Amino acid sequence: MRRRSLLAGTGAGLAALAAPAAIRAQSATTLRFTPQQALVTLDPVTTTAYITRNHGYMVFDTLYGMDGSFQATPQMVEGHRIENDGRLWTLHLREGLLFHDGERVLARDCVASIERWAKRDPFGATLIATTDELAAPDDRTIRFRLKRPFPLLPLALGKASVPVCAMMPERLARTDPFTQVTELVGSGPFRFRADERVAGTIEVYTRFDRYVPRKDGPLGWTSGPKVVHFDRVEWHVIPDSSTATAALVSGEQDWQEYAYHDHLAMLRRARGVTVRVLDRTGFVAMMRVNHIQPPFSNPAIRRALLGAVDQTAFMQALMGPGEPDLYHVPLGFFCPGTPMASDDGLEVFTRRPDYAKVQADLRAAGYNGETVLLMVPSNSSVLMSQGAVAADMLKKSGMTVEVFSVEFNAMLQRRNRKGPVAEGGWSAFMTNWAGADWLNPAGHIALRGNGEAGYAGWATMPRIEELREAWFRAPDEAAQKAICREIQLEALREVPYYPLGQYLQPTAYRSNLTGILDGFATFWNVRRA
């Protein structure tokens, strides 16, 4: 795509550059952002969608943050005290915390918020299962009495992965965790302007002028002082990739969350545009399969298909052969380059597929031509490219394939159906996760083996559940790493999903913006140069 053709038809963007002083003054106090997709779910506790996570961190605050080393740091709490051999934790809230409705943030609000979140989050569920009592003895004190030591408590409450442990008023936190709250009243650095919302087109946030940032802490990801410099942030949804990129190049938009990979070369040449990778853990791609319906209810069939997976093909379909620095293979079941990752068992992904052998192995495993319905999100260029490779892989393996291409949120609805394909069910779907969600077994939702109580696909893997519990009790990091190696080998036997590779996702923004932090898209600390 040539730069000239991208700029054609962007009269609105060019006109903005020659706008009168009043509009230029508004630009100085308004940040215009193009999100990855439309915001559908507003409650950050009820979904694993990253767009909702990003929105949630604007409106809500968390008790702890997470820094660039994936360590928990105090955020709403000023600190904590640990007693009774690690079985009593006392957390103290900072002074001056207010909700957007003007009410003080109280410890009982936080207790109710933790309890609600823990019913949706695996890490939180483990924390609560380890807790004898969670109480608020006074307005600024949160107390955990534990059955056994749980040194990961701050990380559970402050992890930047989904779902978010968002603090909200008790009256809202008492909402069923499978139902969205009716108001968005948080204590975060921005207010959500529901009155200006046009769903699917624009979301508006304004600075909460009574927010009190931390005075200390490492600044990065969700950690440290959240100082806001823009009075207003507007999210403009631009589904067409060329239009979105043209709006950034012309200056009509300030920041594009995900720079399209096929536009990277042009963006790097564009005057006044910066291209940068904020999150070095990137994204990890996967094909999730349905463990309770044929054919993937048969573990031998799942194992046989491992031989067909060409991770390099999946990554090059996304990046092209000219961007080798932006992807990593082989990918296992933990994020590459992080402490729990290993190469154990990954030789299966380093061999070229022998499809004749895969076909024979599938027949021997019991595959009888059942239709494999593969769901692919139609509004994600990344997942569409992955879906095309997956469909080709399945067909070359001798499987009967039906591709169901549908908008992402509609796919999320269908993937909850547990019946057979003939009754509106599914066999597999394409998705990706932030690498930070695959750091360890604690919050790794797709690696749970808790059956129909777990993530769509409903894998039952008792040995992995046993190893996960052992990981929490491990005495040190070396022991945790050894357990994760065993988890990876067990996952290659059970195949909860097929890992397809890790890729880095650049963002792009106008070069007159400074202060954009590493991690995902956050809007504090950002200002115009």
Coordinates of N, CA, C and O in Angstrom, one line a residue, residues 14-120:
L14 N -6.4 16.0 6.8 CA -5.6 17.2 6.3 C -6.2 18.5 6.8 O -5.5 19.4 7.1
A15 N -7.5 18.5 6.8 CA -8.2 19.8 7.3 C -7.8 20.1 8.7 O -7.7 21.2 9.1
A16 N -7.7 19.0 9.5 CA -7.4 19.2 11.0 C -6.0 19.9 11.1 O -5.8 20.6 12.0
L17 N -5.1 19.5 10.2 CA -3.8 20.1 10.3 C -3.8 21.6 10.1 O -2.9 22.4 10.5
A18 N -4.8 22.1 9.3 CA -4.9 23.5 9.0 C -6.0 24.2 9.8 O -6.6 25.2 9.4
A19 N -6.5 23.5 10.9 CA -7.6 24.0 11.6 C -7.3 25.3 12.4 O -6.2 25.6 12.6
P20 N -8.4 26.0 12.7 CA -8.2 27.3 13.4 C -7.7 27.0 14.8 O -7.6 25.9 15.3
A21 N -7.3 28.1 15.5 CA -6.6 28.0 16.8 C -7.5 27.3 17.9 O -6.9 26.5 18.7
A22 N -8.8 27.4 17.8 CA -9.6 26.8 18.8 C -9.5 25.3 18.7 O -9.5 24.6 19.8
I23 N -9.5 24.8 17.5 CA -9.4 23.3 17.3 C -8.0 22.8 17.7 O -7.9 21.8 18.3
R24 N -7.0 23.6 17.4 CA -5.7 23.2 17.8 C -5.5 23.2 19.3 O -4.8 22.4 19.9
A25 N -6.2 24.1 20.0 CA -6.1 24.2 21.4 C -6.8 22.9 22.0 O -6.3 22.3 23.0
Q26 N -7.9 22.5 21.4 CA -8.6 21.3 21.8 C -7.7 20.1 21.7 O -7.6 19.2 22.5
S27 N -6.9 20.1 20.5 CA -6.0 19.0 20.3 C -5.0 18.9 21.4 O -4.5 17.8 21.7
A28 N -4.6 20.0 21.9 CA -3.6 20.0 23.0 C -4.0 19.3 24.2 O -3.2 18.8 25.0
T29 N -5.3 19.3 24.5 CA -5.9 18.7 25.7 C -6.6 17.4 25.4 O -7.2 16.8 26.4
T30 N -6.8 17.0 24.2 CA -7.5 15.7 23.8 C -6.6 14.8 23.1 O -5.8 15.2 22.2
L31 N -6.6 13.5 23.5 CA -5.8 12.5 22.9 C -6.8 11.6 22.1 O -7.7 11.1 22.7
R32 N -6.5 11.5 20.8 CA -7.3 10.6 19.9 C -6.6 9.3 19.6 O -5.5 9.3 19.1
F33 N -7.3 8.2 20.0 CA -6.7 6.9 20.0 C -7.6 6.0 19.2 O -8.8 6.0 19.2
T34 N -6.9 5.1 18.4 CA -7.6 4.1 17.6 C -7.4 2.7 18.3 O -6.3 2.2 18.2
P35 N -8.4 2.2 18.9 CA -8.2 0.9 19.6 C -8.2 -0.2 18.7 O -8.6 -0.1 17.5
Q36 N -7.8 -1.4 19.1 CA -7.7 -2.6 18.3 C -9.0 -3.0 17.7 O -9.1 -3.6 16.7
Q37 N -10.1 -2.8 18.4 CA -11.5 -3.2 18.0 C -12.5 -2.4 18.9 O -12.1 -1.6 19.8
A38 N -13.7 -2.6 18.5 CA -14.8 -1.9 19.3 C -14.9 -2.5 20.7 O -14.7 -3.7 20.9
L39 N -15.2 -1.6 21.7 CA -15.4 -2.0 23.1 C -16.8 -2.5 23.2 O -17.8 -1.7 23.0
V40 N -17.0 -3.7 23.6 CA -18.4 -4.3 23.7 C -18.7 -4.5 25.2 O -19.8 -4.0 25.6
T41 N -17.9 -5.2 25.9 CA -18.1 -5.4 27.3 C -17.4 -4.4 28.2 O -16.2 -4.1 28.0
L42 N -18.2 -3.7 29.1 CA -17.7 -2.6 29.8 C -17.2 -3.0 31.2 O -16.4 -2.3 31.8
D43 N -17.6 -4.2 31.7 CA -17.2 -4.6 33.0 C -15.9 -5.5 33.0 O -16.0 -6.5 32.4
P44 N -14.8 -5.0 33.5 CA -13.6 -5.7 33.3 C -13.4 -7.0 34.1 O -12.5 -7.7 34.0
V45 N -14.4 -7.3 35.0 CA -14.4 -8.6 35.7 C -15.0 -9.7 34.9 O -14.7 -10.9 35.1
T46 N -15.9 -9.4 34.0 CA -16.7 -10.4 33.3 C -16.2 -10.9 32.0 O -16.9 -11.6 31.3
T47 N -15.0 -10.5 31.6 CA -14.5 -10.9 30.3 C -13.0 -11.0 30.3 O -12.3 -10.5 31.2
T48 N -12.5 -11.8 29.4 CA -11.0 -11.8 29.2 C -10.6 -11.0 27.9 O -9.4 -11.1 27.5
A49 N -11.5 -10.1 27.4 CA -11.1 -9.3 26.3 C -10.1 -8.2 26.7 O -10.4 -7.5 27.7
Y50 N -9.0 -8.1 25.9 CA -8.0 -7.1 26.3 C -8.5 -5.7 26.1 O -8.0 -4.8 26.8
I51 N -9.4 -5.5 25.1 CA -9.9 -4.1 25.0 C -10.7 -3.7 26.2 O -10.6 -2.5 26.7
T52 N -11.3 -4.6 26.9 CA -12.0 -4.3 28.2 C -11.0 -4.1 29.3 O -11.2 -3.3 30.2
R53 N -10.0 -4.9 29.3 CA -8.9 -4.7 30.3 C -8.3 -3.3 30.2 O -8.2 -2.6 31.2
N54 N -8.0 -2.8 29.0 CA -7.4 -1.5 28.8 C -8.4 -0.4 29.3 O -8.0 0.5 30.0
H55 N -9.7 -0.6 28.9 CA -10.7 0.3 29.4 C -10.8 0.3 30.9 O -10.9 1.3 31.6
G56 N -10.7 -0.9 31.5 CA -10.9 -1.1 32.9 C -9.8 -0.3 33.7 O -10.1 0.3 34.7
Y57 N -8.6 -0.3 33.2 CA -7.5 0.3 33.9 C -7.6 1.9 33.8 O -7.0 2.5 34.6
M58 N -8.4 2.4 32.9 CA -8.6 3.8 32.9 C -9.6 4.2 34.0 O -9.4 5.2 34.7
V59 N -10.7 3.4 34.1 CA -11.8 3.8 35.0 C -11.6 3.3 36.4 O -12.0 4.0 37.4
F60 N -11.0 2.1 36.6 CA -10.8 1.5 37.9 C -9.4 1.5 38.3 O -8.5 1.5 37.5
D61 N -9.1 1.4 39.6 CA -7.8 1.2 40.1 C -7.7 -0.2 40.8 O -8.7 -0.8 41.0
T62 N -6.5 -0.6 41.1 CA -6.3 -1.9 41.7 C -5.4 -1.8 42.9 O -4.7 -0.8 43.1
L63 N -5.5 -2.7 43.8 CA -4.8 -2.6 45.1 C -3.3 -2.7 44.9 O -2.6 -1.9 45.5
Y64 N -2.9 -3.5 43.9 CA -1.5 -3.6 43.5 C -1.4 -3.3 42.0 O -2.3 -3.6 41.3
G65 N -0.2 -2.9 41.6 CA 0.1 -2.8 40.2 C 1.1 -3.9 39.8 O 1.5 -4.7 40.7
M66 N 1.5 -3.9 38.6 CA 2.5 -4.8 38.1 C 3.6 -4.0 37.3 O 3.2 -3.2 36.4
D67 N 4.9 -4.2 37.6 CA 5.9 -3.4 36.9 C 6.5 -4.2 35.8 O 6.0 -5.3 35.4
G68 N 7.5 -3.7 35.1 CA 8.0 -4.3 33.9 C 8.8 -5.6 34.2 O 9.1 -6.3 33.2
S69 N 9.0 -5.9 35.4 CA 9.7 -7.2 35.8 C 8.6 -8.2 36.2 O 9.0 -9.2 36.8
F70 N 7.3 -7.9 36.1 CA 6.2 -8.7 36.4 C 6.1 -9.0 37.9 O 5.7 -10.0 38.4
Q71 N 6.6 -8.0 38.7 CA 6.5 -8.0 40.1 C 5.3 -7.1 40.6 O 5.1 -6.1 40.0
A72 N 4.7 -7.5 41.7 CA 3.6 -6.7 42.2 C 4.2 -5.5 43.0 O 5.1 -5.7 43.8
T73 N 3.5 -4.4 42.9 CA 3.9 -3.2 43.6 C 2.7 -2.5 44.2 O 1.6 -2.6 43.6
P74 N 2.8 -1.9 45.4 CA 1.6 -1.2 46.0 C 1.0 -0.2 45.0 O 1.7 0.6 44.4
Q75 N -0.3 -0.1 44.9 CA -1.0 0.9 44.1 C -2.0 1.6 45.0 O -1.8 2.7 45.4
M76 N -3.2 1.0 45.2 CA -4.2 1.6 46.1 C -3.8 1.4 47.6 O -4.2 2.2 48.5
V77 N -3.0 0.4 47.9 CA -2.5 0.2 49.2 C -1.2 0.9 49.4 O -0.4 1.1 48.5
E78 N -1.0 1.4 50.6 CA 0.3 2.1 51.0 C 1.3 1.0 51.3 O 2.5 1.3 51.3
G79 N 0.8 -0.2 51.7 CA 1.7 -1.3 52.0 C 0.9 -2.4 52.7 O -0.3 -2.4 52.8
H80 N 1.7 -3.4 53.2 CA 1.0 -4.5 53.9 C 2.0 -5.0 55.0 O 3.2 -4.8 54.9
R81 N 1.4 -5.8 55.9 CA 2.1 -6.4 57.0 C 1.8 -7.9 56.9 O 0.7 -8.3 56.8
I82 N 2.9 -8.8 57.1 CA 2.7 -10.2 57.0 C 3.1 -10.8 58.4 O 4.2 -10.5 58.9
E83 N 2.2 -11.6 59.0 CA 2.4 -12.1 60.3 C 2.0 -13.6 60.4 O 1.6 -14.1 59.4
N84 N 2.2 -14.2 61.5 CA 1.8 -15.6 61.8 C 2.3 -16.5 60.7 O 1.6 -17.3 60.1
D85 N 3.6 -16.5 60.5 CA 4.3 -17.4 59.5 C 3.7 -17.3 58.1 O 3.6 -18.3 57.4
G86 N 3.3 -16.1 57.7 CA 2.8 -15.9 56.4 C 1.3 -16.2 56.2 O 0.8 -16.1 55.1
R87 N 0.6 -16.5 57.3 CA -0.8 -16.8 57.2 C -1.7 -15.6 57.6 O -3.0 -15.8 57.5
L88 N -1.2 -14.5 57.9 CA -2.0 -13.3 58.2 C -1.4 -12.1 57.4 O -0.3 -11.7 57.6
W89 N -2.2 -11.6 56.5 CA -1.8 -10.4 55.7 C -2.7 -9.3 56.0 O -4.0 -9.4 56.0
T90 N -2.2 -8.1 56.4 CA -2.9 -6.9 56.7 C -2.5 -5.8 55.7 O -1.4 -5.4 55.6
L91 N -3.5 -5.4 54.8 CA -3.3 -4.4 53.8 C -3.9 -3.1 54.3 O -5.0 -3.1 54.8
H92 N -3.2 -2.0 54.0 CA -3.6 -0.7 54.4 C -3.8 0.2 53.2 O -2.9 0.4 52.4
L93 N -5.0 0.7 53.0 CA -5.3 1.6 51.9 C -4.6 3.0 52.1 O -4.5 3.5 53.2
R94 N -4.3 3.6 51.0 CA -3.7 5.0 51.0 C -4.8 6.0 51.4 O -6.0 5.7 51.2
E95 N -4.4 7.1 51.9 CA -5.3 8.2 52.2 C -5.8 8.9 50.9 O -5.1 8.9 49.9
G96 N -7.0 9.4 51.0 CA -7.5 10.3 49.9 C -8.1 9.5 48.7 O -8.3 10.2 47.7
L97 N -8.3 8.2 48.8 CA -8.9 7.5 47.7 C -10.4 7.8 47.6 O -11.1 7.6 48.5
L98 N -10.8 8.2 46.4 CA -12.2 8.5 46.2 C -12.7 7.8 44.9 O -12.0 7.6 43.9
F99 N -14.0 7.4 45.0 CA -14.7 7.0 43.8 C -15.2 8.2 43.0 O -15.2 9.3 43.5
H100 N -15.5 7.9 41.7 CA -15.9 9.0 40.9 C -17.2 9.7 41.3 O -17.5 10.8 40.9
D101 N -18.0 9.0 42.2 CA -19.2 9.7 42.7 C -19.0 10.5 43.9 O -19.9 11.0 44.6
G102 N -17.7 10.6 44.3 CA -17.3 11.4 45.4 C -17.2 10.7 46.8 O -16.7 11.3 47.8
E103 N -17.6 9.4 46.8 CA -17.6 8.6 48.0 C -16.2 8.1 48.3 O -15.4 7.8 47.3
R104 N -15.8 8.0 49.6 CA -14.5 7.4 49.9 C -14.4 6.0 49.5 O -15.4 5.2 49.6
V105 N -13.2 5.5 49.1 CA -13.0 4.1 48.9 C -12.7 3.5 50.3 O -11.8 3.9 51.0
L106 N -13.6 2.5 50.6 CA -13.5 1.9 52.0 C -13.0 0.4 51.8 O -13.2 -0.2 50.7
A107 N -12.5 -0.1 52.9 CA -12.0 -1.5 52.8 C -13.1 -2.5 52.5 O -12.8 -3.4 51.8
R108 N -14.3 -2.2 52.9 CA -15.4 -3.1 52.6 C -15.7 -3.1 51.1 O -16.2 -4.1 50.6
D109 N -15.5 -2.0 50.5 CA -15.7 -2.0 49.0 C -14.7 -2.9 48.4 O -15.0 -3.6 47.4
C110 N -13.5 -2.9 48.9 CA -12.4 -3.7 48.3 C -12.6 -5.2 48.6 O -12.4 -6.0 47.7
V111 N -13.1 -5.5 49.8 CA -13.4 -6.9 50.1 C -14.5 -7.5 49.1 O -14.3 -8.6 48.6
A112 N -15.5 -6.7 48.9 CA -16.6 -7.1 48.0 C -16.1 -7.3 46.6 O -16.4 -8.2 45.8
S113 N -15.2 -6.3 46.2 CA -14.6 -6.4 44.8 C -13.8 -7.6 44.6 O -13.8 -8.3 43.6
I114 N -12.9 -7.9 45.6 CA -12.1 -9.1 45.5 C -12.9 -10.4 45.4 O -12.6 -11.3 44.6
E115 N -13.9 -10.5 46.3 CA -14.8 -11.7 46.3 C -15.5 -11.8 44.9 O -15.6 -13.0 44.4
R116 N -15.9 -10.8 44.3 CA -16.6 -10.9 43.0 C -15.6 -11.3 41.9 O -15.9 -12.2 41.1
W117 N -14.5 -10.6 41.9 CA -13.4 -11.0 40.9 C -13.0 -12.4 41.0 O -12.7 -13.1 40.0
A118 N -12.8 -12.9 42.2 CA -12.3 -14.2 42.4 C -13.2 -15.3 41.9 O -12.7 -16.5 41.6
K119 N -14.4 -15.0 41.7 CA -15.3 -16.0 41.1 C -15.2 -16.1 39.6 O -15.7 -17.1 39.0
R120 N -14.4 -15.2 39.0 CA -14.2 -15.3 37.6 C -12.7 -15.6 37.2 O -12.4 -15.9 36.0

